[in-house]
Tab-separated table of C-alpha atoms in Angstrom:
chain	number	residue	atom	x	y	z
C	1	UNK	CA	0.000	0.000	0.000
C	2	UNK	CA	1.028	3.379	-0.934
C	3	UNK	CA	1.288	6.254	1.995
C	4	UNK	CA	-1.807	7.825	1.797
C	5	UNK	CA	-1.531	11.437	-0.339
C	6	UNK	CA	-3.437	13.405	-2.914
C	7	UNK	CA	-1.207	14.462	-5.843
C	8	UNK	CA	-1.093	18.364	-4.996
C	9	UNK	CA	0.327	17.494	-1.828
C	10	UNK	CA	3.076	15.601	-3.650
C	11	UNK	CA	3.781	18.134	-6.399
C	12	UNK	CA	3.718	20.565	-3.169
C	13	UNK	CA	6.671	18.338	-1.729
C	14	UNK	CA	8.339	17.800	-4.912
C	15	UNK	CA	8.665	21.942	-5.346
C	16	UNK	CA	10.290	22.652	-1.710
C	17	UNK	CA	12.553	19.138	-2.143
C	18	UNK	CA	14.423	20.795	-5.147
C	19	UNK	CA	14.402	24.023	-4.078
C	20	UNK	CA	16.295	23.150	-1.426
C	21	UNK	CA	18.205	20.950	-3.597
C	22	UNK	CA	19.373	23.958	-5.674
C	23	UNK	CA	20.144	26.278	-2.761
C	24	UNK	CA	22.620	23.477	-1.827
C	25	UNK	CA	23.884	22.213	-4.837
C	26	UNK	CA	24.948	26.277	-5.480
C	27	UNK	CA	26.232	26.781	-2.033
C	28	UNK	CA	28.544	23.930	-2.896
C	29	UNK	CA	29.162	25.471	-6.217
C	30	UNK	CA	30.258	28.752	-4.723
C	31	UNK	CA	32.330	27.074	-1.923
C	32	UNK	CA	33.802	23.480	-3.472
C	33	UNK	CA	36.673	24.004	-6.320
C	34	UNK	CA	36.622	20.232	-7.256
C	35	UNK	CA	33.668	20.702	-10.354
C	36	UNK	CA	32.402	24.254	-9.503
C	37	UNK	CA	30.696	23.976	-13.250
C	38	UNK	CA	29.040	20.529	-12.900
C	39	UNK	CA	27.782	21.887	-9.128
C	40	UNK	CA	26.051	24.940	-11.118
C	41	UNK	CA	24.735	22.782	-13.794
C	42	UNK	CA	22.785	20.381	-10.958
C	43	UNK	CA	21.529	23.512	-8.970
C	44	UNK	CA	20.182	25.148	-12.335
C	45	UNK	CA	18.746	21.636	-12.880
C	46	UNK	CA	17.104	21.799	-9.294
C	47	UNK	CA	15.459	25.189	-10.180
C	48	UNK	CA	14.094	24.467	-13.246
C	49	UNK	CA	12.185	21.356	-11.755
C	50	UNK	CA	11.153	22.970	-9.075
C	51	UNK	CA	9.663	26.282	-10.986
C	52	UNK	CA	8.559	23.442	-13.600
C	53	UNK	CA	5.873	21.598	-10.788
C	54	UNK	CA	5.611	24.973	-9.257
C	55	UNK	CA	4.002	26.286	-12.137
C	56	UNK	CA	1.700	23.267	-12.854
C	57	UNK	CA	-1.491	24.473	-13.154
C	58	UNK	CA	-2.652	22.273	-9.912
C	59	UNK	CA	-1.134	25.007	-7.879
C	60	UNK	CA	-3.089	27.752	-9.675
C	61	UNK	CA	-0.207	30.115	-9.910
C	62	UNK	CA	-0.492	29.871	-13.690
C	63	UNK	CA	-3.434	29.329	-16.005
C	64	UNK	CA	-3.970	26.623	-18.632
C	65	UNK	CA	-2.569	28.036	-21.382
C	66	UNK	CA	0.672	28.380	-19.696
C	67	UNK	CA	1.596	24.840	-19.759
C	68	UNK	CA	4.166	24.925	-21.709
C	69	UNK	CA	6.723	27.019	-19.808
C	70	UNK	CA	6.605	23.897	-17.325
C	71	UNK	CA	6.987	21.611	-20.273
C	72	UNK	CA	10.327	24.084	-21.326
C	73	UNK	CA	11.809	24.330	-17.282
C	74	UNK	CA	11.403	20.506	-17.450
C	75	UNK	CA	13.487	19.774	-20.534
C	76	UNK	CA	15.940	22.498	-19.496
C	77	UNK	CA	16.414	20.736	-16.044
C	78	UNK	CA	17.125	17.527	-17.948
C	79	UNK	CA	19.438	18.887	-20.436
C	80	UNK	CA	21.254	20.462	-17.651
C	81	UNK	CA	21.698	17.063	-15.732
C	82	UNK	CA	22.632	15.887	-19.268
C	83	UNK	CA	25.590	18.521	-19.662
C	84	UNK	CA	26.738	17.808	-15.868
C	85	UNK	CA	27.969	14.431	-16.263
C	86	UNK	CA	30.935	14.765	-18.649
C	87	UNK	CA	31.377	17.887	-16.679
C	88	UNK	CA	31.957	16.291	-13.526
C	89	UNK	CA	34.457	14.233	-15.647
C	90	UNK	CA	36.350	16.819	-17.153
C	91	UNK	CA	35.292	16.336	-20.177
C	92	UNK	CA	33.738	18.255	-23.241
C	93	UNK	CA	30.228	18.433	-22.624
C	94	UNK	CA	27.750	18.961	-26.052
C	95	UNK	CA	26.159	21.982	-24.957
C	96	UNK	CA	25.209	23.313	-28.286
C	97	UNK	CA	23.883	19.851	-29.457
C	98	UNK	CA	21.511	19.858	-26.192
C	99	UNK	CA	20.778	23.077	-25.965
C	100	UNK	CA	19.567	23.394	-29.673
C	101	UNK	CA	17.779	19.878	-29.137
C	102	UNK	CA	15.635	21.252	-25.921
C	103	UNK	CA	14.652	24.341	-27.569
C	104	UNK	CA	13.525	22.694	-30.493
C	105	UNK	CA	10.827	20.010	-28.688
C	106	UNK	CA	10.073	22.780	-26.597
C	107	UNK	CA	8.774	25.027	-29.850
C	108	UNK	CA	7.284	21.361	-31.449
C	109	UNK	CA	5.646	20.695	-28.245
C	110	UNK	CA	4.278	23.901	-28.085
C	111	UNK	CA	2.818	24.670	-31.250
C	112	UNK	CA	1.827	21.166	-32.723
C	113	UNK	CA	0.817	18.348	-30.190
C	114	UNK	CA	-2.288	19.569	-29.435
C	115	UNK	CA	-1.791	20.790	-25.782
C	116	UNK	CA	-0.355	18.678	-22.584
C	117	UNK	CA	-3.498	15.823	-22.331
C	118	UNK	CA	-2.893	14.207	-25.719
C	119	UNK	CA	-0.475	11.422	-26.598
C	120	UNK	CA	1.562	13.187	-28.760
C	121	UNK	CA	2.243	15.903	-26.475
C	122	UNK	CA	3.360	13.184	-24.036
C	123	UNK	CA	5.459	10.920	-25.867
C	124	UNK	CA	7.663	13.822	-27.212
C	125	UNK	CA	7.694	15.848	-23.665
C	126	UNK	CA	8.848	12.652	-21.893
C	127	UNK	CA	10.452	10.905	-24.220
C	128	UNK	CA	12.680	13.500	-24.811
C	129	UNK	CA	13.753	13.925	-21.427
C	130	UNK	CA	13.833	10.100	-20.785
C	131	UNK	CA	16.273	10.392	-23.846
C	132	UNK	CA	18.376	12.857	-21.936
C	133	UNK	CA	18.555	10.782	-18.735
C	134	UNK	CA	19.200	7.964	-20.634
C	135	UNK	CA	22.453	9.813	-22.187
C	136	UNK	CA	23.724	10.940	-18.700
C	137	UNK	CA	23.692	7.226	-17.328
C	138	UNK	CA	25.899	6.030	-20.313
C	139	UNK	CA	28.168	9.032	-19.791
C	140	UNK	CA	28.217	8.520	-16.051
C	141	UNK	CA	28.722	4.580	-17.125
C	142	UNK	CA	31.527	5.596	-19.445
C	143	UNK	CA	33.412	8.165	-16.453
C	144	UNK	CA	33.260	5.713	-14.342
C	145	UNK	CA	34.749	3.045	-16.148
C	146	UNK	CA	37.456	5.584	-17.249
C	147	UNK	CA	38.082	5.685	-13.537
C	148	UNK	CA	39.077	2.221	-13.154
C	149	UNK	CA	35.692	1.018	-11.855
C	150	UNK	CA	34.325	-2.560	-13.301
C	151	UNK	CA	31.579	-3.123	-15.409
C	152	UNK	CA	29.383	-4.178	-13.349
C	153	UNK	CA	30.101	-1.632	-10.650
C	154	UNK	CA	30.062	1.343	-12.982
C	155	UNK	CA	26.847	-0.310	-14.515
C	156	UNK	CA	24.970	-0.319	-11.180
C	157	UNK	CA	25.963	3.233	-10.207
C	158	UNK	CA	24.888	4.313	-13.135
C	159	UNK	CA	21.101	2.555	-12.745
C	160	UNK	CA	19.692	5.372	-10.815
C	161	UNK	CA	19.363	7.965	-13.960
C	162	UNK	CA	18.498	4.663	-15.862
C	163	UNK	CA	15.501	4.485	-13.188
C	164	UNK	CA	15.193	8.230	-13.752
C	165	UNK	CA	14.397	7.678	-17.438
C	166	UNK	CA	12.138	4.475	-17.478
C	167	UNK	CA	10.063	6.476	-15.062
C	168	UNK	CA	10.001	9.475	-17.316
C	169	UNK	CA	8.764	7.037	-20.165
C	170	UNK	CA	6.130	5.558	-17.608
C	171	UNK	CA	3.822	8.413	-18.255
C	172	UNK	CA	3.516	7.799	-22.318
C	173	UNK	CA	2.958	4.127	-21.987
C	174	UNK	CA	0.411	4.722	-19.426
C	175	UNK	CA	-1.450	6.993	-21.792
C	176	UNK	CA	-0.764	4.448	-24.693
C	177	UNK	CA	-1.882	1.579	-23.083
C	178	UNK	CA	-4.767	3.272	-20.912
C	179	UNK	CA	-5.843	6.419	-23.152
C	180	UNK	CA	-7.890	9.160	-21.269
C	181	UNK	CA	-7.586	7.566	-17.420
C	182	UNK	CA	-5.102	9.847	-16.525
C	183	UNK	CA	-5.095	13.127	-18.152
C	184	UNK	CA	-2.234	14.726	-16.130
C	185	UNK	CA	-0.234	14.366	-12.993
C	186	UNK	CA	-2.502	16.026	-10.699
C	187	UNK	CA	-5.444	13.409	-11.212
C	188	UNK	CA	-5.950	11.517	-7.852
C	189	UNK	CA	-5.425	8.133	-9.419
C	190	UNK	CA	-3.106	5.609	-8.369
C	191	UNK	CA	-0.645	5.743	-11.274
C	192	UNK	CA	-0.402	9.365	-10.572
C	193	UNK	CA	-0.052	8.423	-6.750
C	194	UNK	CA	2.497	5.717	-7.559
C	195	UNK	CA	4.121	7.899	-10.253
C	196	UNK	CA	5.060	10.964	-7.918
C	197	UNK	CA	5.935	8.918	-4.885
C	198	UNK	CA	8.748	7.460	-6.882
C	199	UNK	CA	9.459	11.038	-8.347
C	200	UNK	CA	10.439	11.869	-4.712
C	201	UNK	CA	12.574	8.481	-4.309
C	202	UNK	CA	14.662	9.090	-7.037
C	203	UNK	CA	14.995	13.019	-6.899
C	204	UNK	CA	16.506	12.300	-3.388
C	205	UNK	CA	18.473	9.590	-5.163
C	206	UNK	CA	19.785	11.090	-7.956
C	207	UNK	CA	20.695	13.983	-5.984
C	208	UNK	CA	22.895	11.885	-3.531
C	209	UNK	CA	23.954	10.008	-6.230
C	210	UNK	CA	25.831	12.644	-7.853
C	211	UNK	CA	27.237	14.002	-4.783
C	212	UNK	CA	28.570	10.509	-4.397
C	213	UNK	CA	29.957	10.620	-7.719
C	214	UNK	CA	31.852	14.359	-6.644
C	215	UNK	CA	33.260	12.682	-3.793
C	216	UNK	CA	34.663	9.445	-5.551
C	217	UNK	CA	35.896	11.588	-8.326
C	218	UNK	CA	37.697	13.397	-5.835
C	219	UNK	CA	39.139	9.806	-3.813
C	220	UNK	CA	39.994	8.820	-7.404
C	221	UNK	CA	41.812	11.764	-7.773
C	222	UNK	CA	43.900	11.701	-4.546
C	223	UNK	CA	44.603	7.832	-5.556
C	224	UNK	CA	45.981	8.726	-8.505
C	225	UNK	CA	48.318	11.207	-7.461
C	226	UNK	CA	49.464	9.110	-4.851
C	227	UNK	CA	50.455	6.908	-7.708
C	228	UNK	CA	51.887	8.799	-10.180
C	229	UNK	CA	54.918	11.020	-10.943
C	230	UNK	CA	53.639	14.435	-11.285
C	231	UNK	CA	56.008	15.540	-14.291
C	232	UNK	CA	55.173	12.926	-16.205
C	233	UNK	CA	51.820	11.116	-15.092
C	234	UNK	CA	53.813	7.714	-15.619
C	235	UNK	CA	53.365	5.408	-12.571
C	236	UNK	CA	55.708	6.231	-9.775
C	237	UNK	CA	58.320	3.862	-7.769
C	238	UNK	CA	55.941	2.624	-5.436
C	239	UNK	CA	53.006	2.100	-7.591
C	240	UNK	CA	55.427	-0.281	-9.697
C	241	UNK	CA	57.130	-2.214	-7.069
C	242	UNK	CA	53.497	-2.344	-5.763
C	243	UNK	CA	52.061	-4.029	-9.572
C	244	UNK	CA	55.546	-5.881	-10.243
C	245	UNK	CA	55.609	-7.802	-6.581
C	246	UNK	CA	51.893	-8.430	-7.467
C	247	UNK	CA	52.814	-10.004	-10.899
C	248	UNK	CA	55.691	-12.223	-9.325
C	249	UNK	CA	53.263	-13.684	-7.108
C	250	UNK	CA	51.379	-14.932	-10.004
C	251	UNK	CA	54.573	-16.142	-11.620
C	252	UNK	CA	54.321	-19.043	-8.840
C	253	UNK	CA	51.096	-20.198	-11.462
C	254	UNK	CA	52.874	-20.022	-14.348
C	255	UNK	CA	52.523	-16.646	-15.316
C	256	UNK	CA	55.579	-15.238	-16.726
C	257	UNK	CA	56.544	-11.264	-16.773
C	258	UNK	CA	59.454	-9.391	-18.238
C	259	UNK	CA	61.037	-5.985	-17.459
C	260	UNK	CA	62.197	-3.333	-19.597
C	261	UNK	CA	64.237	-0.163	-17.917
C	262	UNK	CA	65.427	2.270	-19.904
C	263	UNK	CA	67.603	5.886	-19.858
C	264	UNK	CA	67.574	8.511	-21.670
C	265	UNK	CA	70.979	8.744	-23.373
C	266	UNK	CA	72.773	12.459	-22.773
C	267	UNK	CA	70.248	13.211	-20.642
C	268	UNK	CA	72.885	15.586	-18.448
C	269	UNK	CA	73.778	17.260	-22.087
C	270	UNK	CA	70.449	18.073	-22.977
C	271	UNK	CA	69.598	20.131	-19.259
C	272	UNK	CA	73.462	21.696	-19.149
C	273	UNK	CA	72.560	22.847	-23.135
C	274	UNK	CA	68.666	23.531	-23.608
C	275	UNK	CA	67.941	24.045	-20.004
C	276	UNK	CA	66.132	22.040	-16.963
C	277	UNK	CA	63.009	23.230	-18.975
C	278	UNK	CA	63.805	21.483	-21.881
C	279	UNK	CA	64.982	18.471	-19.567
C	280	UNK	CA	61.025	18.316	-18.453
C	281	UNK	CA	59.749	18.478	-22.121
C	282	UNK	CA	62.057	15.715	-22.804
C	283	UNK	CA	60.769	13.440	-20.230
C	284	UNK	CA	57.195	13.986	-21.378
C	285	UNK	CA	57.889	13.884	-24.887
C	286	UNK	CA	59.592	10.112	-23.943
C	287	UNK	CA	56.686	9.184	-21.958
C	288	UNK	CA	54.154	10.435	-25.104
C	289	UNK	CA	55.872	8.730	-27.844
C	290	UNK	CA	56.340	4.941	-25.716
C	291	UNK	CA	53.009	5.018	-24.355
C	292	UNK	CA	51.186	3.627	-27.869
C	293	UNK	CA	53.776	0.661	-27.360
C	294	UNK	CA	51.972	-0.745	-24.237
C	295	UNK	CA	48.777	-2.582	-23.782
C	296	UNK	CA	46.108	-2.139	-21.368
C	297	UNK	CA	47.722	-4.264	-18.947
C	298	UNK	CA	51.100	-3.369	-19.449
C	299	UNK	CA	52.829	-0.721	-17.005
C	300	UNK	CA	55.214	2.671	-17.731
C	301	UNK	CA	56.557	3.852	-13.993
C	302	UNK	CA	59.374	6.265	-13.750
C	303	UNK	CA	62.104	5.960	-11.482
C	304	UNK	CA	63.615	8.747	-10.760
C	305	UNK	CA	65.473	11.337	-12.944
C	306	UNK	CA	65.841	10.085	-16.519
C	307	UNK	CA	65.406	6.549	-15.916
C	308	UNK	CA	62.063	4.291	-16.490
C	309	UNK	CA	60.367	0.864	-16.336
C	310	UNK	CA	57.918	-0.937	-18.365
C	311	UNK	CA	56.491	-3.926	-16.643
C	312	UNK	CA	54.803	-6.186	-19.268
C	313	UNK	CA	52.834	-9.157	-17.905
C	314	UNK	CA	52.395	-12.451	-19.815
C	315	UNK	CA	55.554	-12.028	-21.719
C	316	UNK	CA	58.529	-13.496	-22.286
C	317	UNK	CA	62.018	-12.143	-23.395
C	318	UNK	CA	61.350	-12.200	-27.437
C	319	UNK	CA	58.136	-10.216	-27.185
C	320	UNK	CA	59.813	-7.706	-24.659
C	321	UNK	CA	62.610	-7.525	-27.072
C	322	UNK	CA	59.590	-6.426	-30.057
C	323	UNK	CA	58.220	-4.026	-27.464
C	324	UNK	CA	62.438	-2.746	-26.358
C	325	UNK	CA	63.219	-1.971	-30.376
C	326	UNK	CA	60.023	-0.486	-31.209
C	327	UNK	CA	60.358	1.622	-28.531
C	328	UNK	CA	63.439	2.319	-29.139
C	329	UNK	CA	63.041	3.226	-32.718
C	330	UNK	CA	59.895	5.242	-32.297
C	331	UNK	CA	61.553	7.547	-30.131
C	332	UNK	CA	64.609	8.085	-32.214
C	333	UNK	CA	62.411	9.113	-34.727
C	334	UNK	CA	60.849	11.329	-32.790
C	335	UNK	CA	61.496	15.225	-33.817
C	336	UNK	CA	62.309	17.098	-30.720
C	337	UNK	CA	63.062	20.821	-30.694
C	338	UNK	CA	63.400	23.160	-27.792
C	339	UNK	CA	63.381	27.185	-28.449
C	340	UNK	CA	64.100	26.342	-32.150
C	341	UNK	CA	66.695	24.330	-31.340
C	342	UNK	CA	66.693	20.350	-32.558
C	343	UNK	CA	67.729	17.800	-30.113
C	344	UNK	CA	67.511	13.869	-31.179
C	345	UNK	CA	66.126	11.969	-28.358
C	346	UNK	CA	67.068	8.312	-28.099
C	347	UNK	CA	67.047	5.699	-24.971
C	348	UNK	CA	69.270	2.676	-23.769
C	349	UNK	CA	66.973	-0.602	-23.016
C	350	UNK	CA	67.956	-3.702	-20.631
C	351	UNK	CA	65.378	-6.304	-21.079
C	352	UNK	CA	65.126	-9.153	-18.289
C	353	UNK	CA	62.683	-11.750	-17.739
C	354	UNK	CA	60.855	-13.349	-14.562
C	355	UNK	CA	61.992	-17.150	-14.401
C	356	UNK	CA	61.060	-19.444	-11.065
C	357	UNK	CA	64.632	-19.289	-9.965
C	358	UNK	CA	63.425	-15.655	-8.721
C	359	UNK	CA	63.098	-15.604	-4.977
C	360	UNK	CA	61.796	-11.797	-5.385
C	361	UNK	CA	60.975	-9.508	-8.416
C	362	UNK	CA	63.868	-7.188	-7.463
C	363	UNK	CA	66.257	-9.847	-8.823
C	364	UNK	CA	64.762	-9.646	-12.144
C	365	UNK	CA	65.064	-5.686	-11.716
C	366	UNK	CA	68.829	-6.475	-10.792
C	367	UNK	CA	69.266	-8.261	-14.349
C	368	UNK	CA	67.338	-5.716	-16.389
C	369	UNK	CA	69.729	-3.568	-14.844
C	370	UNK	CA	72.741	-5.446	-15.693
C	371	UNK	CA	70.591	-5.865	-19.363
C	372	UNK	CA	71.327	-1.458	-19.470
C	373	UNK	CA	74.796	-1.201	-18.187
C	374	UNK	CA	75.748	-3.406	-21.125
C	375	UNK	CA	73.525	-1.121	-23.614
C	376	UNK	CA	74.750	1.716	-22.311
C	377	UNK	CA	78.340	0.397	-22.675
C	378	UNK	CA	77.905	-0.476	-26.407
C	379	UNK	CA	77.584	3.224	-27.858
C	380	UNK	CA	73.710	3.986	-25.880
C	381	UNK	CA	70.431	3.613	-28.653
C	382	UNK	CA	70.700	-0.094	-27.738
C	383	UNK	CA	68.409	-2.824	-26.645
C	384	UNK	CA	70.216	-5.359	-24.784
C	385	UNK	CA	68.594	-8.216	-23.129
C	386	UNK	CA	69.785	-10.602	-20.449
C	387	UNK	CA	69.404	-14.544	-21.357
C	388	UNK	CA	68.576	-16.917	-18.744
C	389	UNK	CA	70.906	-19.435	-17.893
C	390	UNK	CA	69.807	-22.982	-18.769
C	391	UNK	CA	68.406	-25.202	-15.943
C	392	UNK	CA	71.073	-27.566	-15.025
C-alpha cells in the first residue's frame, strides 16, 4: 500500500525538495573548487524542476494556457543534468547539441501536439527527457569506467538515472496503453499516486547520487596522485614495485613477466645545453611517444630522474625484445626541438625476464639492470637483453 496522499500534496513536496536541492547544490558550487561547473549545472537543474511543478497548473499560480513554460523548465532541467555528467568528468560536454535539441521540442511541443493531455504531447515531452537521462547514465557509465571502476560496478551506479528515465517514459505508456484515465499528474489516481511517490525516491536519489559521484571523483583523484609522478603522469616507484611484486606472485602459477628499464641517453647534455626546462619536455615527450607501445595491462613507472620501467605481464624475453626496439626506434624518430633548437632523443633498453629461480621480483630488476649497463656500454640507442641461464 502506498502512503496515503493526494497528488497536490506531492507536487507541493516535490517543489520545496528541489528548491532546497538547488540552494545546496549552489552553495557547494560557490564554496567546493573540485567541479564548480558541474555543481552549477545540478543547482540550475534543481530550479528548473522545481519552478517546472511549481508552475503546474494544480497550484493555480499559472493558467492553462501556460503549460508549456513547465513543459520548457522541465526539458531544461534535464538537459542540464545531461551537460553535468561529462562535466563532472572533465570532459567536453555537447552543450550546443543539447541546448539546440531542448529548444527545439520545446517550440514542437508547443505549437503542434495539441496541448499537454494528448499522446503526442506526451510521448515527445517525456520521451525526450527520458532520452536525456538515458544519455547521462551512459556518460556517467563511461566516467566511471574511465576511472578504473568494473563493469558491473560502474553499470549499477549508473542505474539510478536509468531508473530516472524508465520512469520518465512511464507516463507515455500509461497513456498508450490506458488512453484518457489519466489526463495529467494532478489526477488523484493511483498511477499518478504511484508515479510521484517514486518522483520523490529518485529526486533524493539522484541527488545523492551525484554528490557521491563528486566525492569518488575526488578519492579517485587523490589515488591517482598518490600513484603517479607528477612531471610525467607515468606510474611512480611505489606504484610499480606495488604491480611488479603483485605479478611475481602470479609467476608461482605459471605466469611469466618481463622488465624493460630504460635511460635517456645524454640526458645531463640536454639540461646543461637547452635548459632544466627542456629536460622536463624531454621526459614527457619520452613518456608520449612509448606510451602507444603498451597494452592495457602493461605498465610505464618512472624511477627517478631520466630513468624508467615498463612492466609487461604475460611475456617473455622475445616479445619484450619487439616491445624494447620499437620503442626504441619510435623515439629516435621522434622530432624534438626546444626554443628552435633540434635535439635527437634516443634511450638505452635492458630487457630481463621473470623465471622461477626468482626468490623476489627485485632480482629480475637487478638483471634488467645489468641488461642497461651493457647497452649503455655499447655506444647507448641499444636494446640489450639478459638470457637466462639454462636449468642444469
Amino acid at each position: 500500500m502506498l502512503p496515503a496522499a493526494d497528488p497536490v500534496s506531492l507536487i507541493a513536496a516535490l517543489v520545496v525538495l528541489f528548491g532546497i536541492a538547488a540552494v545546496v547544490w549552489l552553495m557547494i558550487a560557490a564554496g567546493l573548487r573540485e567541479s564548480p561547473g558541474a555543481c552549477a549545472c545540478l543547482s540550475g537543474a534543481n530550479a528548473a524542476l522545481g519552478a517546472s511543478f511549481l508552475l503546474h497548473e494544480a497550484l493555480g499560480l499559472v493558467s492553462p494556457q501556460h503549460y508549456w513554460w513547465s513543459d520548457l523548465l522541465s526539458l531544461i532541467a534535464f538537459a542540464l543534468i545531461r551537460l553535468a555528467v561529462p562535466v563532472v568528468g572533465e570532459r567536453p560536454a555537447p552543450w550546443r547539441t543539447v541546448g539546440g535539441a531542448t529548444l527545439a521540442v520545446g517550440i514542437v511541443a508547443a505549437r503542434f501536439t495539441g496541448g499537454p493531455d494528448t499522446l503526442g504531447h506526451k510521448l515527445l515531452i517525456y520521451g525526450a527527457m527520458a532520452a536525456l537521462a538515458m544519455l547521462a547514465a551512459v556518460d556517467a557509465w563511461r566516467l566511471l569506467r574511465a576511472r578504473g571502476l568494473a563493469p558491473r560496478a560502474a553499470l549499477a551506479l549508473a542505474a539510478p538515472l536509468m531508473a530516472v528515465g524508465l520512469l520518465l517514459l512511464a507516463r507515455p505508456v500509461e497513456a498508450l496503453l490506458a488512453p484518457g484515465r489519466t489526463a495529467d499528474i494532478d489526477v488523484a489516481s493511483d498511477f499518478n499516486i504511484a508515479w510521484l511517490w517514486a518522483s520523490l525516491v529518485l529526486a533524493l536519489l539522484i541527488n545523492g547520487w551525484i554528490a557521491f559521484l563528486l566525492l569518488m571523483k575526488l578519492v579517485l583523484e587523490i589515488r591517482r596522485l598518490t600513484e603517479r609522478d607528477p612531471l610525467t603522469d607515468a606510474l611512480n616507484r611505489r606504484a610499480l614495485s606495488e604491480a611488479v611484486d603483485a605479478e611475481h606472485s602470479r609467476q608461482m602459477r605459471g605466469h611469466g613477466y618481463a622488465l624493460v628499464l630504460l635511460d635517456m641517453d645524454r640526458f645531463k647534455q640536454l639540461n646543461d645545453t637547452l635548459g632544466h626546462a627542456a629536460g622536463d619536455a624531454a621526459l614527457k615527450a619520452l613518456v608520449r611517444v612509448l606510451r602507444p607501445c603498451l597494452r592495457e595491462v602493461d605498465r610505464l613507472a618512472r624511477l627517478g630522474g631520466e630513468e624508467f620501467c615498463v612492466l609487461l605481464p604475460h611475456t617473455g624475453i622475445a616479445g619484450a625484445a619487439l616491445v624494447a626496439e620499437r620503442m626504441r626506434a619510435l623515439l629516435a624518430g621522434h622530432a624534438f626541438a626546444w626554443e628552435g633548437r633540434a635535439w635527437t632523443l634516443t634511450a638505452s633498453f635492458g630487457i630481463a625476464e621473470s623465471s622461477a629461480a626468482d626468490v623476489s621480483a627485485a632480482e629480475v630488476l637487478r638483471r634488467a639492470d645489468q641488461a642497461l649497463y651493457r647497452a649503455k656500454a655499447q655506444g647507448r640507442n641499444v636494446v640489450q637483453a639478459v638470457e637466462l641461464e639454462p636449468a642444469r
